[in-house]
mmCIF file of C-alpha atoms in Angstrom:
data_model
loop_
_atom_site.group_PDB
_atom_site.id
_atom_site.type_symbol
_atom_site.label_atom_id
_atom_site.label_comp_id
_atom_site.label_asym_id
_atom_site.label_seq_id
_atom_site.Cartn_x
_atom_site.Cartn_y
_atom_site.Cartn_z
ATOM 1 C CA MET A 1 -29.890 13.893 14.276
ATOM 2 C CA SER A 2 -27.212 12.771 11.832
ATOM 3 C CA TYR A 3 -23.767 12.018 13.145
ATOM 4 C CA LYS A 4 -20.536 11.523 11.250
ATOM 5 C CA LEU A 5 -17.067 10.241 12.116
ATOM 6 C CA GLY A 6 -15.042 12.835 13.997
ATOM 7 C CA ASP A 7 -18.071 14.617 15.566
ATOM 8 C CA TYR A 8 -17.631 15.617 19.203
ATOM 9 C CA VAL A 9 -20.580 14.349 21.270
ATOM 10 C CA LEU A 10 -21.874 14.437 24.837
ATOM 11 C CA VAL A 11 -23.592 11.425 26.430
ATOM 12 C CA LEU A 12 -27.027 12.208 27.876
ATOM 13 C CA ASP A 13 -27.539 11.308 31.570
ATOM 14 C CA GLU A 14 -23.814 10.595 32.051
ATOM 15 C CA ASP A 15 -20.739 12.728 32.586
ATOM 16 C CA LEU A 16 -19.068 11.465 29.399
ATOM 17 C CA SER A 17 -18.068 12.970 26.086
ATOM 18 C CA GLY A 18 -15.874 11.984 23.164
ATOM 19 C CA VAL A 19 -15.258 11.763 19.463
ATOM 20 C CA ILE A 20 -17.217 9.432 17.160
ATOM 21 C CA LYS A 21 -14.928 6.693 15.862
ATOM 22 C CA GLN A 22 -17.411 4.240 14.314
ATOM 23 C CA ILE A 23 -21.066 4.196 13.262
ATOM 24 C CA THR A 24 -22.844 0.876 12.757
ATOM 25 C CA GLY A 25 -26.562 1.348 12.131
ATOM 26 C CA ASN A 26 -28.015 2.917 15.301
ATOM 27 C CA THR A 27 -24.920 2.077 17.404
ATOM 28 C CA ILE A 28 -22.223 4.730 17.680
ATOM 29 C CA SER A 29 -18.766 4.071 19.158
ATOM 30 C CA ILE A 30 -17.124 7.069 20.779
ATOM 31 C CA GLU A 31 -13.595 7.477 22.108
ATOM 32 C CA THR A 32 -13.626 9.240 25.474
ATOM 33 C CA GLU A 33 -10.982 11.712 26.645
ATOM 34 C CA ASP A 34 -9.435 8.806 28.582
ATOM 35 C CA GLY A 35 -9.038 6.800 25.357
ATOM 36 C CA PHE A 36 -11.809 4.240 25.942
ATOM 37 C CA LEU A 37 -14.114 3.119 23.121
ATOM 38 C CA ILE A 38 -17.723 2.909 24.334
ATOM 39 C CA ASP A 39 -20.877 2.077 22.326
ATOM 40 C CA PHE A 40 -24.083 4.097 22.643
ATOM 41 C CA LYS A 41 -27.402 4.302 20.812
ATOM 42 C CA SER A 42 -27.708 7.443 18.685
ATOM 43 C CA ASP A 43 -30.571 8.783 20.855
ATOM 44 C CA GLU A 44 -28.285 8.710 23.925
ATOM 45 C CA LEU A 45 -25.900 11.272 22.370
ATOM 46 C CA VAL A 46 -25.997 14.940 21.511
ATOM 47 C CA LYS A 47 -23.595 16.720 19.143
ATOM 48 C CA GLN A 48 -21.533 19.404 20.893
ATOM 49 C CA GLN A 49 -19.497 22.207 19.368
ATOM 50 C CA LYS A 50 -16.318 22.696 21.381
ATOM 51 C CA LYS A 51 -16.411 26.248 22.615
ATOM 52 C CA GLN A 52 -13.162 28.156 22.165
ATOM 53 C CA ASP A 53 -12.505 31.803 21.747
ATOM 54 C CA LEU A 54 -11.670 32.975 18.238
ATOM 55 C CA LYS A 55 -8.027 33.755 18.945
ATOM 56 C CA SER A 56 -7.238 30.317 20.371
ATOM 57 C CA GLU A 57 -9.117 28.637 17.514
ATOM 58 C CA LEU A 58 -7.299 30.566 14.799
ATOM 59 C CA PHE A 59 -3.850 30.305 16.369
ATOM 60 C CA LEU A 60 -4.197 26.918 17.971
ATOM 61 C CA HIS A 61 -0.677 25.695 17.189
ATOM 62 C CA SER A 62 1.291 28.922 16.927
ATOM 63 C CA ASP A 63 1.839 32.249 18.569
ATOM 64 C CA ILE A 64 0.359 35.331 16.894
ATOM 65 C CA SER A 65 3.838 36.927 16.535
ATOM 66 C CA ASP A 66 5.055 33.822 14.608
ATOM 67 C CA VAL A 67 2.157 34.177 12.195
ATOM 68 C CA VAL A 68 2.850 37.898 11.628
ATOM 69 C CA SER A 69 6.589 37.353 11.023
ATOM 70 C CA GLU A 70 5.793 34.491 8.633
ATOM 71 C CA LYS A 71 3.626 36.854 6.585
ATOM 72 C CA GLU A 72 6.298 39.570 6.490
ATOM 73 C CA THR A 73 9.273 37.499 5.287
ATOM 74 C CA PRO A 74 9.001 36.406 1.664
ATOM 75 C CA LYS A 75 9.782 32.744 1.157
ATOM 76 C CA ARG A 76 11.772 31.454 -1.787
ATOM 77 C CA LYS A 77 9.690 29.255 -3.978
ATOM 78 C CA GLN A 78 10.866 25.709 -3.573
ATOM 79 C CA GLN A 79 11.386 23.711 -6.715
ATOM 80 C CA THR A 80 9.610 20.427 -6.714
ATOM 81 C CA LYS A 81 12.100 17.661 -7.213
ATOM 82 C CA LYS A 82 11.036 14.688 -9.254
ATOM 83 C CA LYS A 83 12.080 11.318 -7.974
ATOM 84 C CA ALA A 84 14.183 9.337 -10.404
ATOM 85 C CA LYS A 85 11.369 6.803 -10.668
ATOM 86 C CA ASP A 86 8.874 9.534 -11.707
ATOM 87 C CA ARG A 87 11.241 11.031 -14.296
ATOM 88 C CA TYR A 88 11.150 7.817 -16.259
ATOM 89 C CA GLU A 89 7.402 7.353 -16.013
ATOM 90 C CA PRO A 90 5.615 7.366 -19.363
ATOM 91 C CA THR A 91 4.194 10.733 -20.298
ATOM 92 C CA MET A 92 1.319 9.262 -22.270
ATOM 93 C CA GLU A 93 -1.130 6.425 -21.620
ATOM 94 C CA VAL A 94 -3.513 5.062 -24.237
ATOM 95 C CA ASP A 95 -6.299 2.769 -23.053
ATOM 96 C CA LEU A 96 -7.287 0.532 -25.962
ATOM 97 C CA HIS A 97 -10.198 -1.197 -24.215
ATOM 98 C CA ILE A 98 -13.069 -0.980 -26.688
ATOM 99 C CA ASN A 99 -15.404 0.679 -24.146
ATOM 100 C CA GLN A 100 -12.878 3.550 -23.919
ATOM 101 C CA LEU A 101 -12.924 4.082 -27.678
ATOM 102 C CA VAL A 102 -16.651 3.914 -28.509
ATOM 103 C CA ASN A 103 -19.852 4.544 -26.568
ATOM 104 C CA SER A 104 -21.236 1.163 -27.520
ATOM 105 C CA ALA A 105 -19.584 -1.785 -29.242
ATOM 106 C CA LYS A 106 -23.031 -3.168 -30.063
ATOM 107 C CA GLY A 107 -23.147 -4.458 -33.611
ATOM 108 C CA MET A 108 -19.347 -4.399 -34.039
ATOM 109 C CA SER A 109 -17.619 -7.622 -35.050
ATOM 110 C CA ASN A 110 -14.378 -8.681 -33.357
ATOM 111 C CA HIS A 111 -12.564 -7.678 -36.541
ATOM 112 C CA ASP A 112 -14.125 -4.176 -36.446
ATOM 113 C CA MET A 113 -13.105 -3.729 -32.809
ATOM 114 C CA LEU A 114 -9.549 -4.934 -33.414
ATOM 115 C CA THR A 115 -9.197 -2.658 -36.458
ATOM 116 C CA LEU A 116 -10.396 0.349 -34.440
ATOM 117 C CA GLN A 117 -7.988 -0.483 -31.597
ATOM 118 C CA LEU A 118 -5.019 -0.853 -33.977
ATOM 119 C CA ASP A 119 -5.902 2.346 -35.896
ATOM 120 C CA THR A 120 -6.084 4.203 -32.557
ATOM 121 C CA ALA A 121 -2.719 2.767 -31.476
ATOM 122 C CA LYS A 122 -1.063 3.743 -34.782
ATOM 123 C CA ARG A 123 -2.560 7.260 -34.640
ATOM 124 C CA LYS A 124 -1.410 7.778 -31.025
ATOM 125 C CA LEU A 125 2.065 6.423 -31.773
ATOM 126 C CA ASP A 126 2.440 8.725 -34.798
ATOM 127 C CA PHE A 127 1.216 11.629 -32.653
ATOM 128 C CA ALA A 128 3.824 10.836 -29.975
ATOM 129 C CA ILE A 129 6.600 10.627 -32.580
ATOM 130 C CA ASN A 130 5.588 14.007 -34.064
ATOM 131 C CA LYS A 131 5.320 15.637 -30.617
ATOM 132 C CA ARG A 132 8.641 14.105 -29.512
ATOM 133 C CA ILE A 133 7.051 12.201 -26.621
ATOM 134 C CA GLN A 134 9.494 9.475 -25.583
ATOM 135 C CA LYS A 135 7.329 6.918 -23.845
ATOM 136 C CA ILE A 136 3.781 5.685 -24.245
ATOM 137 C CA VAL A 137 1.958 2.908 -22.480
ATOM 138 C CA PHE A 138 -0.708 1.105 -24.462
ATOM 139 C CA ILE A 139 -3.181 -0.568 -22.115
ATOM 140 C CA HIS A 140 -4.604 -3.556 -23.988
ATOM 141 C CA GLY A 141 -5.736 -5.902 -21.219
ATOM 142 C CA VAL A 142 -4.859 -9.572 -20.962
ATOM 143 C CA GLY A 143 -7.648 -11.418 -22.827
ATOM 144 C CA GLU A 144 -6.545 -13.975 -25.399
ATOM 145 C CA GLY A 145 -3.511 -11.899 -26.423
ATOM 146 C CA VAL A 146 -4.673 -11.138 -29.989
ATOM 147 C CA LEU A 147 -4.505 -7.343 -29.576
ATOM 148 C CA LYS A 148 -1.105 -7.581 -27.873
ATOM 149 C CA MET A 149 0.267 -9.690 -30.736
ATOM 150 C CA GLU A 150 -1.114 -7.300 -33.363
ATOM 151 C CA LEU A 151 0.347 -4.304 -31.456
ATOM 152 C CA GLU A 152 3.765 -5.959 -31.389
ATOM 153 C CA TYR A 153 3.509 -6.516 -35.141
ATOM 154 C CA LEU A 154 2.576 -2.825 -35.584
ATOM 155 C CA PHE A 155 5.435 -1.597 -33.363
ATOM 156 C CA GLY A 156 7.877 -3.898 -35.176
ATOM 157 C CA ARG A 157 7.272 -1.948 -38.420
ATOM 158 C CA TYR A 158 8.793 1.199 -36.849
ATOM 159 C CA ASP A 159 12.581 1.563 -36.913
ATOM 160 C CA ASN A 160 12.726 4.107 -34.109
ATOM 161 C CA VAL A 161 10.826 2.282 -31.351
ATOM 162 C CA LYS A 162 11.399 -0.529 -28.932
ATOM 163 C CA TYR A 163 8.597 -2.070 -26.876
ATOM 164 C CA TYR A 164 8.364 -4.186 -23.761
ATOM 165 C CA ASP A 165 5.891 -5.123 -21.024
ATOM 166 C CA ALA A 166 4.918 -2.060 -18.994
ATOM 167 C CA ASN A 167 5.455 -1.738 -15.247
ATOM 168 C CA TYR A 168 3.844 -4.858 -13.769
ATOM 169 C CA GLN A 169 3.043 -3.240 -10.400
ATOM 170 C CA LYS A 170 1.133 -0.421 -12.081
ATOM 171 C CA TYR A 171 -0.515 -2.201 -15.033
ATOM 172 C CA GLY A 172 -0.310 -5.941 -14.412
ATOM 173 C CA LEU A 173 0.191 -8.026 -17.556
ATOM 174 C CA GLY A 174 -2.225 -6.019 -19.699
ATOM 175 C CA ALA A 175 -0.003 -3.209 -20.983
ATOM 176 C CA THR A 176 2.928 -2.613 -23.326
ATOM 177 C CA GLU A 177 5.323 0.316 -23.016
ATOM 178 C CA VAL A 178 6.817 1.820 -26.156
ATOM 179 C CA TYR A 179 10.064 3.799 -26.098
ATOM 180 C CA ILE A 180 10.612 6.140 -29.041
ATOM 181 C CA TYR A 181 14.152 7.006 -30.113
ATOM 182 C CA GLN A 182 14.009 10.700 -30.978
ATOM 183 C CA ASN A 183 17.137 11.348 -33.070
ATOM 184 C CA VAL A 184 17.004 8.737 -35.773
ATOM 185 C CA SER A 185 18.407 9.972 -39.070
#
């Protein structure tokens, strides 16, 4: 018989039962109703469905009248509030790792790969400018820093962008965030 964490089991030949908390090979640790953790072999246990009548199972944590009144009164839809931190999160991420851009980099020279990565970055940046997206994160990885340097050169040719290292906690050192000024005349 297969057991999984959270199953309710009875112990054969003993007046014990509990919930499975850990499974290690053929040894199963159960937590008894008294809160003790006890190990048993899997052939010493039998899975047990807790028997409860339908009403108590369906309305375990509430009275039936509460459920009915909840259904009858329409609730106002709550607006989800964005945290300030989330409001300023980039709306677009572009992963420039070569394995994200092509199925196989086999046969490509370093120059070919770098050219493809830069073309992708330029295309995505132009797309963001046209679609009025304010922030993009370009994930370039750490490596030797060649791609990062080339990206900075590319971004420097635009008048309406500024760029800086992306959120370190989220991306580490391998990403650059680009902010696009929308109303440049």
